[in-house]
Short mmCIF file of C-alpha atoms and ligand atoms in Angstrom, two decimals:
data_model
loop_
_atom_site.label_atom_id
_atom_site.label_comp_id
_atom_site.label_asym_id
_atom_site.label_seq_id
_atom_site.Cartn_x
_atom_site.Cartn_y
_atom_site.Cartn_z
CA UNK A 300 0.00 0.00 0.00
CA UNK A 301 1.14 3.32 -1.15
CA UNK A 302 1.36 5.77 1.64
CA UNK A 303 -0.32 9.26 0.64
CA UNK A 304 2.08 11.99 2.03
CA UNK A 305 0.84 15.87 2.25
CA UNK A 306 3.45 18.75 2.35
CA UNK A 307 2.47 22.22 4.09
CA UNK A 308 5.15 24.76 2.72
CA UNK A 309 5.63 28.61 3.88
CA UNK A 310 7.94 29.98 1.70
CA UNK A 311 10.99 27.97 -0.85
CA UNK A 312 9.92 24.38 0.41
CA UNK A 313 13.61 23.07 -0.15
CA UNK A 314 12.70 20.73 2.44
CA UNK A 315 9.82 19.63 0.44
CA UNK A 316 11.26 19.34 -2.81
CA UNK A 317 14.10 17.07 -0.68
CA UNK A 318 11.10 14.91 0.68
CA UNK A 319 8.90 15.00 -2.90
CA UNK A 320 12.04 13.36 -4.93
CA UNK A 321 12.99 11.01 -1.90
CA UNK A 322 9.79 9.52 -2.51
CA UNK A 323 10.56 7.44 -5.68
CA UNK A 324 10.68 4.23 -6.61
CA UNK A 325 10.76 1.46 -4.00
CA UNK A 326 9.71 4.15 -1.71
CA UNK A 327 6.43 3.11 0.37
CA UNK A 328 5.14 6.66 0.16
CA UNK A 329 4.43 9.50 -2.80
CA UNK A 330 3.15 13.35 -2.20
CA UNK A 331 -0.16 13.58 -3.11
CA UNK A 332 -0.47 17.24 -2.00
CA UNK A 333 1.65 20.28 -1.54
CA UNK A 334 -0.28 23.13 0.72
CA UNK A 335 1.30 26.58 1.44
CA UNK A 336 -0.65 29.19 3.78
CA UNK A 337 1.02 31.81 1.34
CA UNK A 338 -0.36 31.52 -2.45
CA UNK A 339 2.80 33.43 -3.35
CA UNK A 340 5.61 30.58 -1.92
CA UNK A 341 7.84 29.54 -4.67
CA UNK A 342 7.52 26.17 -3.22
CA UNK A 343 4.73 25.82 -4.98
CA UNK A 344 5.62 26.79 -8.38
CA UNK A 345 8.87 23.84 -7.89
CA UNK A 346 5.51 21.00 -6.53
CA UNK A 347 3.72 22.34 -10.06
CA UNK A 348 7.01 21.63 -12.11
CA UNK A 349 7.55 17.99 -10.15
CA UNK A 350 4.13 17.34 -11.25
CA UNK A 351 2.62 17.42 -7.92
CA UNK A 352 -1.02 18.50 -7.01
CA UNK A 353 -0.89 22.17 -4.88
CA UNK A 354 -3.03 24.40 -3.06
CA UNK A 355 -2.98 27.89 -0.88
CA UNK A 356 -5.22 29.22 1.35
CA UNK A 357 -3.83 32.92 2.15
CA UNK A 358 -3.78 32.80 6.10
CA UNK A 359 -3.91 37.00 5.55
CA UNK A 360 -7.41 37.52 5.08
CA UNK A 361 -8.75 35.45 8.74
CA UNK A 362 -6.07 38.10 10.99
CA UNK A 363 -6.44 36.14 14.28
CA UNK A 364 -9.34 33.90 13.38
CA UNK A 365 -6.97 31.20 13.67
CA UNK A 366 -9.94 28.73 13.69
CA UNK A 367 -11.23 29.93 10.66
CA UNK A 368 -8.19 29.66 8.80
CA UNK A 369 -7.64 26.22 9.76
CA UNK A 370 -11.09 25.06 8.72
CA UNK A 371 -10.34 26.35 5.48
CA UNK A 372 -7.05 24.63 5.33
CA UNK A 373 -8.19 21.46 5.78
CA UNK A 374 -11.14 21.21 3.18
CA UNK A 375 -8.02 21.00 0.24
CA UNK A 376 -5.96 19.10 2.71
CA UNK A 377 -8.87 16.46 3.43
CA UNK A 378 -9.62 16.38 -0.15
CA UNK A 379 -6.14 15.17 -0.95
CA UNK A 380 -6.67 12.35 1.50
CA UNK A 381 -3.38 12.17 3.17
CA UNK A 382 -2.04 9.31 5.48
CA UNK A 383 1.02 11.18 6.76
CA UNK A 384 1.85 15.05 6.58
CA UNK A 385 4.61 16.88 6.65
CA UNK A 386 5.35 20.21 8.01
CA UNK A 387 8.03 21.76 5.62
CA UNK A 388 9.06 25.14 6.68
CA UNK A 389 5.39 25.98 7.50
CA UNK A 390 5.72 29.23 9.48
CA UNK A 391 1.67 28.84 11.30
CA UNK A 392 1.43 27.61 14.64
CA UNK A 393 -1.64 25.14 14.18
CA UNK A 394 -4.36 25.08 17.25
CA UNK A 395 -4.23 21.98 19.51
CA UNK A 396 -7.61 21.18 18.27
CA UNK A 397 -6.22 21.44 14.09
CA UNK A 398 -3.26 18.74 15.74
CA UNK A 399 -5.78 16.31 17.44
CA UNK A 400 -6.85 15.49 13.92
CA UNK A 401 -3.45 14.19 12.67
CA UNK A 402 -2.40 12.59 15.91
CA UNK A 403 0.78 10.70 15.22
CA UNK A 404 0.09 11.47 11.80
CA UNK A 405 1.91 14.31 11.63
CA UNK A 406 5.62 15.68 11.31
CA UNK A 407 7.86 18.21 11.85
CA UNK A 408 11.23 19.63 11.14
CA UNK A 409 12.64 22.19 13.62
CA UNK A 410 16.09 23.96 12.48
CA UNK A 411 17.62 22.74 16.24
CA UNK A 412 18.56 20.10 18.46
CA UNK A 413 15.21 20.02 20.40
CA UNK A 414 14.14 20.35 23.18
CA UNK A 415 16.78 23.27 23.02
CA UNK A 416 15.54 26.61 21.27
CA UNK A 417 11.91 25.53 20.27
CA UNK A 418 10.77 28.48 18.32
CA UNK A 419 12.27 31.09 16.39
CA UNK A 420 15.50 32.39 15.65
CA UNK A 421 16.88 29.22 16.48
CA UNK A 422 20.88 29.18 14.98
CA UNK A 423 21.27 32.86 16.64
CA UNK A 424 20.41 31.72 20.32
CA UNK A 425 22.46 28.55 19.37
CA UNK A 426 25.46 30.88 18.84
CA UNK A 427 24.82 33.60 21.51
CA UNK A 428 24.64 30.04 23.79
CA UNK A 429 28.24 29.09 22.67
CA UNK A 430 27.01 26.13 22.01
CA UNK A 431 29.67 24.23 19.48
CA UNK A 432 27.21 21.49 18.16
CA UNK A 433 23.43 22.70 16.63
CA UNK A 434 21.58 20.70 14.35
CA UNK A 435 18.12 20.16 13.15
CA UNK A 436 15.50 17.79 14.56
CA UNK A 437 12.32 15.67 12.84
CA UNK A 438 9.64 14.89 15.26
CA UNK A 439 6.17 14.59 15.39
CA UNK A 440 3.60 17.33 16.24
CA UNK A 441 1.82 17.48 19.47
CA UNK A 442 -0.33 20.55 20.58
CA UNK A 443 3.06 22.12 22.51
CA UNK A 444 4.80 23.83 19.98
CA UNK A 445 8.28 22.12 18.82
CA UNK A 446 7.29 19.31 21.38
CA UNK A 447 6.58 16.35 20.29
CA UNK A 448 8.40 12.56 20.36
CA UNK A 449 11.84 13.30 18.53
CA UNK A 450 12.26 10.81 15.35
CA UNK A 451 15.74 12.13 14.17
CA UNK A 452 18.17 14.57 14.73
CA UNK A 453 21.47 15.79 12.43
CA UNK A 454 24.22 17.60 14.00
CA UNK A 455 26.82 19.76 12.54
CA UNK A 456 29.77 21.92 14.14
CA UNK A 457 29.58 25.33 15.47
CA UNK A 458 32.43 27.40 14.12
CA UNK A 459 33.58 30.21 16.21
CA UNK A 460 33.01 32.80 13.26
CA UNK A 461 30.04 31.74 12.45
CA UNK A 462 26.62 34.11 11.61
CA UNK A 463 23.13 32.97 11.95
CA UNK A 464 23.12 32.74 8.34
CA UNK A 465 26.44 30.09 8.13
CA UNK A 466 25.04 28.16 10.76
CA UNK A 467 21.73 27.83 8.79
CA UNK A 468 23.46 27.34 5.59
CA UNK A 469 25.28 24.45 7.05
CA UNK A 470 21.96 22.75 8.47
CA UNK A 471 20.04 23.06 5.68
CA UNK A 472 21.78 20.67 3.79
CA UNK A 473 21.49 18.68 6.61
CA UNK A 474 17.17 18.90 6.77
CA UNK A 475 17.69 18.01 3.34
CA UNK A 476 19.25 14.53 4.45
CA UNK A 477 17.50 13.85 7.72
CA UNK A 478 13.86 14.57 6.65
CA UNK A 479 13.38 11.92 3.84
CA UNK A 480 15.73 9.59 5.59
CA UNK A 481 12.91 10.01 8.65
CA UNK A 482 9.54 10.03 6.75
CA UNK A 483 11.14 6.72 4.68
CA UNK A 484 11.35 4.99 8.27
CA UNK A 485 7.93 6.22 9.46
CA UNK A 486 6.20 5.16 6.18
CA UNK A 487 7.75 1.64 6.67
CA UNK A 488 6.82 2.34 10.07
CA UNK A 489 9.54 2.59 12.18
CA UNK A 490 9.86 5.17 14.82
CA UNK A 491 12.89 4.40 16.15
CA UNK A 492 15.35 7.28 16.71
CA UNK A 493 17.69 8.21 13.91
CA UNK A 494 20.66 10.03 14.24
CA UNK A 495 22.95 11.82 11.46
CA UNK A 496 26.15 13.95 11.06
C1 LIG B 81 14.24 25.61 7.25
O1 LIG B 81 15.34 26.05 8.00
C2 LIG B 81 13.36 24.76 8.13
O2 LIG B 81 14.08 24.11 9.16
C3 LIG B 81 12.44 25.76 8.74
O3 LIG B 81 12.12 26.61 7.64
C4 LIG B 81 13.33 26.80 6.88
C5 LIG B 81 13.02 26.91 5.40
O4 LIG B 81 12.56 25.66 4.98
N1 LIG B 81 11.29 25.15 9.32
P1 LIG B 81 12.19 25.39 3.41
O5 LIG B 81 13.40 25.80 2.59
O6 LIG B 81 10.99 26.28 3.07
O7 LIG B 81 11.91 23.93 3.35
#
């Protein structure tokens, strides 16, 4: 059986293009969706040109109905019938309530070695930490924010000179690596705890 995977994108959705052409061949899992809150992400326009099926609904127009929003998300993301989904750079905090639905269904990339810096601005407090190891980290999503059971983490060096912006640029790559090598396991469904670097 084929697993049906959904992708919700923000903004470039290198992550998802990394997960949409992991998912070839012997793979137990294809995209059947790509979803961005922002009908402007250029992630989109790279699902269209892998051939993928897409949809945005602009989060803009419900300000804080965040309710509202969500019920609108999820009549395209029902539609598309999706057994897993994956959060790729989607900037929305989703409602406890939205979550419930996709218990254990759904993942998450965070650009840190959770449970440390959940949130934003994650490779700055990494460096104003001194911390000399950061990372990314795939996990699933719970109704706490960058919470849930860890599924795999990457690590890379701090360097002493590094910006925000070198740090991230040496994760990235790394997101690009962990994520399919995560949502492979799940689909074949193994949750066991992976660990690159
Ligand atoms: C990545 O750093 C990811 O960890 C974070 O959003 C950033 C952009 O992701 N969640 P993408 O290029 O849109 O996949």
């Amino acid at each position: 059986m084929i697993l049906r995977v959904a992708i919700l994108i923000s903004g470039s959705g290198s992550n998802m293009v990394a997960l949409a052409q992991s998912m070839r061949g012997d793979h137990p899992a294809r995209p059947c969706l790509v979803l961005s809150n922002d009908p402007a992400a250029s992630g989109l326009d790279k699902a269209r040109d892998m051939g993928i099926a897409t949809a945005a609904v602009d989060h803009r127009p419900y300000g804080l109905e965040r309710a509202a929003f969500e019920a609108a998300l999820l009549r395209p993301l029902l539609d598309a019938q999706p057994d897993l989904i994956a959060l790729a750079g989607f900037m929305r905090v989703l409602t406890p309530e939205f979550v419930a639905q996709f218990e254990g269904r759904m993942l998450n990339i965070h650009p840190s070695l959770l449970p440390k810096y959940k949130g934003l601005n994650t490779h700055a407090r990494a460096i104003e930490a001194g911390d000399t190891v950061a990372g990314c980290t795939v996990h699933e999503v719970t109704a706490a924010l960058d919470d849930g059971p860890i599924l795999g983490q990457a690590h890379v060096p701090v360097h002493p000179d590094d910006t925000a912006q070198t740090l991230a640029a040496r994760v990235l790559p790394m997101e690009h690596r962990l994520y399919p090598a995560v949502l492979r396991r799940v689909a074949m469904g193994d949750r066991s705890l992976l660990t690159i670097s």
